[in-house]
Coordinates of C-alpha atoms in Angstrom, one line a residue:
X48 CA 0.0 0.0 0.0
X49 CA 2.3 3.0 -1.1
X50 CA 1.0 6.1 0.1
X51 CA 2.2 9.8 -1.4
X52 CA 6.0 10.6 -0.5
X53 CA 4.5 13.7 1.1
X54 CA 3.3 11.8 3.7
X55 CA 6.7 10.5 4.7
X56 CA 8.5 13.3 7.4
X57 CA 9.8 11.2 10.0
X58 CA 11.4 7.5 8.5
X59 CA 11.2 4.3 10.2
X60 CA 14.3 3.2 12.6
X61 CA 16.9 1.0 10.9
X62 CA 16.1 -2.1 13.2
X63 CA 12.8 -2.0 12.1
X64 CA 13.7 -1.9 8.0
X65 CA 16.5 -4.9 8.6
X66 CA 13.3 -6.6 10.2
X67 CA 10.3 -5.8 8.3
X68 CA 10.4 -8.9 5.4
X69 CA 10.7 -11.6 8.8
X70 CA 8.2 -9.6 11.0
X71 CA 5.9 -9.5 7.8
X72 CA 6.1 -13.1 7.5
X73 CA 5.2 -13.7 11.2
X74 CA 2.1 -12.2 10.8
X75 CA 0.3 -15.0 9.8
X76 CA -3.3 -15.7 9.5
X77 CA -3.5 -12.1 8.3
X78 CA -6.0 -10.3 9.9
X79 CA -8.1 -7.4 8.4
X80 CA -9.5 -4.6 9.8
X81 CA -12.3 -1.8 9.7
X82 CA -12.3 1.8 10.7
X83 CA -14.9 4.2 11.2
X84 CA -14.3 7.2 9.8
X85 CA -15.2 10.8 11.4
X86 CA -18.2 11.0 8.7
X87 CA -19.4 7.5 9.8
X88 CA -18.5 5.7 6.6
X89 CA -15.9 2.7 6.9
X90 CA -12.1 2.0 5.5
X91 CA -10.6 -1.8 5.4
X92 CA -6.8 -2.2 5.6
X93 CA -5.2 -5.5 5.8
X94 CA -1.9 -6.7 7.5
X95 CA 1.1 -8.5 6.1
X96 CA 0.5 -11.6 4.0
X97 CA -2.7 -10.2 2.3
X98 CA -2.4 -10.3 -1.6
X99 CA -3.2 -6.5 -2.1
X100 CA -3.7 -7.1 -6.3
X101 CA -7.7 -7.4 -5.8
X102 CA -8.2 -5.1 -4.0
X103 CA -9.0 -1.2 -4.3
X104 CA -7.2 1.3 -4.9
X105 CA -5.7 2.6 -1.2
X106 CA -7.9 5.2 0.2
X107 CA -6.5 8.3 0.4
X108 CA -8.9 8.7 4.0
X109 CA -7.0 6.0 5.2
X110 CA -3.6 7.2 4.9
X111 CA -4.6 10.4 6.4
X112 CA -5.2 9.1 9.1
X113 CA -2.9 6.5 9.6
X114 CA 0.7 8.4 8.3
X115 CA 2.5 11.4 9.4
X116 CA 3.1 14.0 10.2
X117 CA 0.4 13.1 13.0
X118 CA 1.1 9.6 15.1
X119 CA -1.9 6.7 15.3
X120 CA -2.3 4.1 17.4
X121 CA -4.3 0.6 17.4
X122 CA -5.7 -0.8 20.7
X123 CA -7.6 -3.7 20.3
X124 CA -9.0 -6.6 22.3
X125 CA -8.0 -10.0 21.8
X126 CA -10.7 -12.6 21.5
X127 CA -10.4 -16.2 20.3
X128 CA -13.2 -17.4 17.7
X129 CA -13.8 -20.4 20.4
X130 CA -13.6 -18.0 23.2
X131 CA -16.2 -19.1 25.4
X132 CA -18.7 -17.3 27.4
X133 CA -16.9 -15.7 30.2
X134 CA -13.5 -14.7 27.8
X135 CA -16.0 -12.6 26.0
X136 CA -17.3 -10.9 29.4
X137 CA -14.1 -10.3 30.1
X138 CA -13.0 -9.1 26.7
X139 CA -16.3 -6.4 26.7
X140 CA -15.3 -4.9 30.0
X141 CA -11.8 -4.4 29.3
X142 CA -13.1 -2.5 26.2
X143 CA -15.4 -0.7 28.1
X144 CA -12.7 -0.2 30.9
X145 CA -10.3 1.4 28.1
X146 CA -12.8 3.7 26.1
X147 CA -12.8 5.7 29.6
X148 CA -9.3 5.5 30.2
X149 CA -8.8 6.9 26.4
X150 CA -10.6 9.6 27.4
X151 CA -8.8 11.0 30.0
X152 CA -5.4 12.7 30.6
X153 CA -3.0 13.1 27.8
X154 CA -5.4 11.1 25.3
X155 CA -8.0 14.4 25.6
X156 CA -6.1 16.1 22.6
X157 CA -6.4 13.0 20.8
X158 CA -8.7 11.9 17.8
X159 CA -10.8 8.5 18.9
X160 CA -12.0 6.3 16.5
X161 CA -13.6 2.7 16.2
X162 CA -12.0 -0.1 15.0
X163 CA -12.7 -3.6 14.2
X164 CA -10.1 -6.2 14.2
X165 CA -11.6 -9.5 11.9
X166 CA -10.7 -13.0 9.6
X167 CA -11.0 -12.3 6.4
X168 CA -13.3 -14.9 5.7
X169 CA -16.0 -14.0 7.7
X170 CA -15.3 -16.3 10.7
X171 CA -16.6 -15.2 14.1
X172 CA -14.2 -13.9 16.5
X173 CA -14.2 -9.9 15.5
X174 CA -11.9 -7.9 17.5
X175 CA -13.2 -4.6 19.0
X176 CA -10.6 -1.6 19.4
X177 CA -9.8 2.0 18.8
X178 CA -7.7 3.7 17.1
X179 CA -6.0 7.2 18.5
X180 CA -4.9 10.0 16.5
X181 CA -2.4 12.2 18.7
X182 CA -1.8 15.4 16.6
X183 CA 1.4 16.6 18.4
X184 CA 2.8 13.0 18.2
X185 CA 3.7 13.5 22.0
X186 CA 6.1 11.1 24.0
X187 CA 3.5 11.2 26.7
X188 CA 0.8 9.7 24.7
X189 CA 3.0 6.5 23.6
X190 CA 4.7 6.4 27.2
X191 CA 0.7 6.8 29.0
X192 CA -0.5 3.8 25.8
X193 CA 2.4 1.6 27.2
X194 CA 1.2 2.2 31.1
X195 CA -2.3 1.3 30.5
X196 CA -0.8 -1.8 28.4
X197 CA 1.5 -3.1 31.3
X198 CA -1.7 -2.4 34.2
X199 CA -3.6 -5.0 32.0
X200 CA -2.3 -8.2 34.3
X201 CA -5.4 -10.6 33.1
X202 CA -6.2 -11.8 30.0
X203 CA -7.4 -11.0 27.7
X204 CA -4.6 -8.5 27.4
X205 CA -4.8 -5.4 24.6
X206 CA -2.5 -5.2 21.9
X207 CA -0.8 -1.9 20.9
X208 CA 0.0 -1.4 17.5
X209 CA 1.7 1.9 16.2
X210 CA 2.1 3.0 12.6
X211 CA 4.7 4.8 10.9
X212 CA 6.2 5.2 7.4
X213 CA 9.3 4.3 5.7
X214 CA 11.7 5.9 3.4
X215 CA 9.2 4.7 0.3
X216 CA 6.3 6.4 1.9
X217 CA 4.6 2.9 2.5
X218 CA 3.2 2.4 5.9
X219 CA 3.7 -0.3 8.8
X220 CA 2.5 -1.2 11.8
X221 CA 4.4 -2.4 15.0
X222 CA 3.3 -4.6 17.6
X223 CA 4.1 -3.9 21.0
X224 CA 3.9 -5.8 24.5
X225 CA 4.6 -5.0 28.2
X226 CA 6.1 -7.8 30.1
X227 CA 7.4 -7.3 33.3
X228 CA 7.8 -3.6 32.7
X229 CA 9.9 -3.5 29.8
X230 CA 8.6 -2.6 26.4
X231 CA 8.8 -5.5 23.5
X232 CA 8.1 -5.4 20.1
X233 CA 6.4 -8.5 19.1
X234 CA 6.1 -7.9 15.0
X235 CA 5.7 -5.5 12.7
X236 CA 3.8 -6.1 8.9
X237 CA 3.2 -3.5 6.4
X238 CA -0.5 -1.9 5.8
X239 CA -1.9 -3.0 2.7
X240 CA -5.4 -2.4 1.0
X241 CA -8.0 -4.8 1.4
X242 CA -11.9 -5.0 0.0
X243 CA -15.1 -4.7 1.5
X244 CA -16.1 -8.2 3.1
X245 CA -19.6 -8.9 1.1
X246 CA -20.5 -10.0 4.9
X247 CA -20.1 -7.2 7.3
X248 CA -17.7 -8.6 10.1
X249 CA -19.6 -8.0 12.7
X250 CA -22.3 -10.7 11.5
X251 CA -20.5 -13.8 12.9
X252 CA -20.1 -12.6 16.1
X253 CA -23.9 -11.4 16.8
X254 CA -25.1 -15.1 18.0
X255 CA -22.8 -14.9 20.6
X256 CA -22.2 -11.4 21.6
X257 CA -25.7 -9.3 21.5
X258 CA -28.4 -11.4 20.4
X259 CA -28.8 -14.8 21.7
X260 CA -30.5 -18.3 19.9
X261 CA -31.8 -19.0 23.5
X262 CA -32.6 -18.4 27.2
X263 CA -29.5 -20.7 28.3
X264 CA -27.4 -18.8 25.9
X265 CA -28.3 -15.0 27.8
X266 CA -28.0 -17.0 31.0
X267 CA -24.6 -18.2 30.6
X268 CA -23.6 -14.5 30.5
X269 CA -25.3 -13.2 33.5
X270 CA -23.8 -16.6 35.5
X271 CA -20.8 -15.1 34.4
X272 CA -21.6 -11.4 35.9
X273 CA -22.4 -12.8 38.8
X274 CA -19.5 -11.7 41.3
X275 CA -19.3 -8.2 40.4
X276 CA -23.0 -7.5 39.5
X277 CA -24.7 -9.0 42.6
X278 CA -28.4 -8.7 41.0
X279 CA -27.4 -10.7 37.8
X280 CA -28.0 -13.4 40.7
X281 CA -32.0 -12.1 41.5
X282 CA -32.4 -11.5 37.7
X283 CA -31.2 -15.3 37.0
X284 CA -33.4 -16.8 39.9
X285 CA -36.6 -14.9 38.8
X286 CA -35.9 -16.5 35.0
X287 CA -35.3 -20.0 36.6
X288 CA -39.1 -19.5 37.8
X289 CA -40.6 -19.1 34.2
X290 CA -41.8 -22.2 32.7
X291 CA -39.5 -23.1 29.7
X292 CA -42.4 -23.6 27.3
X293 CA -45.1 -21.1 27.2
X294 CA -48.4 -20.5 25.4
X295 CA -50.5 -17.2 24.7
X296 CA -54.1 -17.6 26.0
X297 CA -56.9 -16.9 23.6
X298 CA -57.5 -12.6 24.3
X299 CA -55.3 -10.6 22.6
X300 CA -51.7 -9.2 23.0
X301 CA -50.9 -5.4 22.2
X302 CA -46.8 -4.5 22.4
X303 CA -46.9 -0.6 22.0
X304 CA -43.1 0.2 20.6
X305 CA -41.5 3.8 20.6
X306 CA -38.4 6.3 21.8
X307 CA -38.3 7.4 24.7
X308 CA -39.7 9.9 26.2
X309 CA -42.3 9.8 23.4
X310 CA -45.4 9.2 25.9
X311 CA -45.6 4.8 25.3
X312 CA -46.6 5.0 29.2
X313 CA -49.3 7.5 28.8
X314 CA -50.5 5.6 25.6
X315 CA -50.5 2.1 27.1
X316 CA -52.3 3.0 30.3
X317 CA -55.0 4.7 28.0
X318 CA -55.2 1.3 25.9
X319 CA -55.4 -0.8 29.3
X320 CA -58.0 0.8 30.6
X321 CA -60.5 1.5 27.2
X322 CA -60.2 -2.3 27.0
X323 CA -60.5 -3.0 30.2
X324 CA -56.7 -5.0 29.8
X325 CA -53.9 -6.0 32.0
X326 CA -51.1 -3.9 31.9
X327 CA -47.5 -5.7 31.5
X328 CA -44.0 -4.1 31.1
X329 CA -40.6 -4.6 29.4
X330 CA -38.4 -5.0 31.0
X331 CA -40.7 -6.5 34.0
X332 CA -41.0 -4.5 36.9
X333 CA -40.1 -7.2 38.7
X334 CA -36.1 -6.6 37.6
X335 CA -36.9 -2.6 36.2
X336 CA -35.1 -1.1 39.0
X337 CA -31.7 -2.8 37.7
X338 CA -31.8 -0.9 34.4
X339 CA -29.6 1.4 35.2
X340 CA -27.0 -1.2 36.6
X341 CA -26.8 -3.4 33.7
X342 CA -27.3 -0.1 31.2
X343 CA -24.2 0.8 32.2
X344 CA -22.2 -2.0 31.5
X345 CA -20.9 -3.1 27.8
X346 CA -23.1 -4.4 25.4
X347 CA -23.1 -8.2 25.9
X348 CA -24.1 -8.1 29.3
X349 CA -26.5 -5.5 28.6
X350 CA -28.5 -7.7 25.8
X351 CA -28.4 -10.7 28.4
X352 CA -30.2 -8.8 30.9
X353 CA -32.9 -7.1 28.2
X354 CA -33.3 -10.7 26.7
X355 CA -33.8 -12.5 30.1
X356 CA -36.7 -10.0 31.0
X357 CA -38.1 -10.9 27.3
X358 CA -38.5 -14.6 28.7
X359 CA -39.9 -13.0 32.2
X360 CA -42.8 -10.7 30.1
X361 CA -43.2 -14.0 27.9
X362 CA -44.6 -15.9 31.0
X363 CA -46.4 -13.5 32.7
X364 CA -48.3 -12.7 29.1
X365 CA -49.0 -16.2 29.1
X366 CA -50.7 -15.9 32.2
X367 CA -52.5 -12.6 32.3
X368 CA -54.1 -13.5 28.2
X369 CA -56.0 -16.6 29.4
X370 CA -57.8 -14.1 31.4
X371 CA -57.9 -10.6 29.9
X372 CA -56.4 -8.8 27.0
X373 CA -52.9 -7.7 27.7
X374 CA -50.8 -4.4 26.8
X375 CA -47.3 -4.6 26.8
X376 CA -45.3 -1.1 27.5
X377 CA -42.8 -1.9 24.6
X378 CA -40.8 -5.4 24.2
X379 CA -37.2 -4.6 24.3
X380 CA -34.7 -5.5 21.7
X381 CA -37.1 -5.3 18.8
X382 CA -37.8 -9.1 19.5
X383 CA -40.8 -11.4 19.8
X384 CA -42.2 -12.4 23.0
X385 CA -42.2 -16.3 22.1
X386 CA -39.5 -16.9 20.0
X387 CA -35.3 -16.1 20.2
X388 CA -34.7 -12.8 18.7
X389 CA -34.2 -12.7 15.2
X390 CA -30.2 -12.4 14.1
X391 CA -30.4 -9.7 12.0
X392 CA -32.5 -7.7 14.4
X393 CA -32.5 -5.5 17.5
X394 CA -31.0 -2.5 17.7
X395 CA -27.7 -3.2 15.2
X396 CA -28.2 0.2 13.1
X397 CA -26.2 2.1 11.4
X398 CA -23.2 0.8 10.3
X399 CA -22.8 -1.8 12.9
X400 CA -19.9 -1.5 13.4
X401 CA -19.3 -1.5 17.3
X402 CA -22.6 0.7 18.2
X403 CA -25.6 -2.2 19.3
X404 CA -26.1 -0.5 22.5
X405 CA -29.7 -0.3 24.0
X406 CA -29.3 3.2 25.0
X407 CA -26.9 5.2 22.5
X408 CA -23.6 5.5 24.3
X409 CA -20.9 7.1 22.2
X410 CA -18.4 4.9 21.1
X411 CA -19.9 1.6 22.8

């Protein structure tokens, strides 16, 4: 991917030219990845092995960004395609935990944007991260990247990459580790074009990370949020109530959908009582006082908790229509009450990229 020579204004160190062609090499399975751009649309890079003849033409957005005389940096977080249930928890808080900690101290003059680590063949196991723009290319931004690097003790544990440009204007990326204090480059691989996926990355992961085939499925998250979210314990005992198979009685079922703070309360009370109805809510009121709790946390855990209450208003419609109609103040997620959510639905708008939040939360 040769960018314009009046990109280059700083060239690459020696060590890293005598090195590139073996750190290249090491690189393998190459990985791809997407970036949200400042006007929402999306750029794909590739690193190392890729065959670059296919693909487009290199986007000139992209190498704005990613050259000097401005320095970027990739964080992302690793997560295995097999990852199971509680590496992914773990992988969505540490992301959470570093989209604050990006925006803080010396990383407030610095440009924050999304990015997607993937396969290129549209196996699960997408990577999420950011990338930072420092504009003064300060010591103090590389120096505060590497501390947050080396206070990550658990795994999963983020990888820093920093790109730079060599003599021939053609960018590279370097791959950095902490252990035991001491800074270690771990490979470097050049940044080359690559298409747009016909499948949008994100699409293999959403079984398992923010809609879910089943009730067992949002479960085994919550089980997993257990010992730092005390009332994923009450939310999982009130679902371990429902009956597993339900049916809807013969009087009818209304789900009133909309914004808020569009007036769905004042509408669905006026419904209730013009048809003389039971009134039910989604999330049940029986777990609405934890909204806030679990709103707050990152998107997997967030979906568990919103799914889970589907099941909850599931059974207690099955009760309440063999007597009465029922209203339902909204049913979260954009799901059915009596089947899994659909895949494709929910609230993944937009481009999809990281954003499937149920409240919008910038960056999440």
């Amino acid at each position: 991917m040769a960018f314009a020579r009046p990109l280059l204004r700083r060239p690459l160190s020696g060590q890293l030219l005598g090195r590139r062609g073996v750190c290249a090499g090491a690189m393998a399975p190459p990985r791809r990845f997407v970036l949200e751009l400042p006007d929402c649309t999306l750029a794909h890079f590739a690193l190392g092995a890729d065959d670059p003849g296919d693909a487009d033409a290199p986007d000139p957005r992209l190498a704005a960004l990613l050259g000097p005389p401005e320095r970027s940096y990739s964080l992302c977080v690793p997560v295995t395609p097999d990852a199971g249930c509680g590496a992914r928890v773990r992988a969505a808080r540490l992301h959470q935990r570093l989209l604050h900690q990006l925006r803080r101290g010396p990383f407030q003059r610095c440009q924050l944007l999304r990015l997607l680590c993937y396969c290129p063949v549209g196996q699960a196991g997408a990577q999420q991260g950011f990338l930072l723009r420092d504009p003064l290319d300060g010591p103090d931004t590389r120096q505060a990247l590497l501390e947050l690097l080396g206070a990550c003790q658990e795994a999963p544990r983020p990888h820093l990459g920093e790109f730079e440009a060599d003599p021939r204007g053609q960018l590279w990326q370097r791959l950095w580790e902490v252990q035991d204090g001491r800074r270690l480059q771990v490979g470097c691989a050049q940044v080359v074009p690559a298409p747009e996926p016909p499948l949008h990355p994100v699409v293999p992961d959403l079984p398992s990370s923010v809609v879910f085939p089943d009730r067992e499925a949002a479960r085994a998250v919550l089980e997993e949020c257990t010992s730092f979210i005390p009332e994923a314990r009450a939310v999982l005992d009130l679902v371990d109530q429902c009956p597993k198979q339900v049916q809807k009685g013969k009087f009818q079922v209304v789900a009133i959908e909309g914004l808020d703070a569009t007036g769905k309360t004042t509408v669905t009370q006026s419904v209730a009582d013009s048809l003389k109805a039971v009134l039910l809510k989604s999330p049940p009121s029986c777990i609405g006082q934890w909204r806030k709790i679990f709103d707050d946390e990152p998107t997997i855990i967030r979906r568990a908790f919103y799914s889970l209450g589907n099941y909850i208003v599931a059974s207690e419609i099955a009760k309440e229509s063999a007597k009465s109609p029922v209203i339902v103040d909204r049913s979260q997620l954009g799901g059915t009450l009596y089947r899994p959510l659909h895949p494709l639905g929910g609230e993944v708008c937009g481009t999809g990229l990281l954003e499937s939040s149920h409240s919008s939360q910038d960056l999440e």
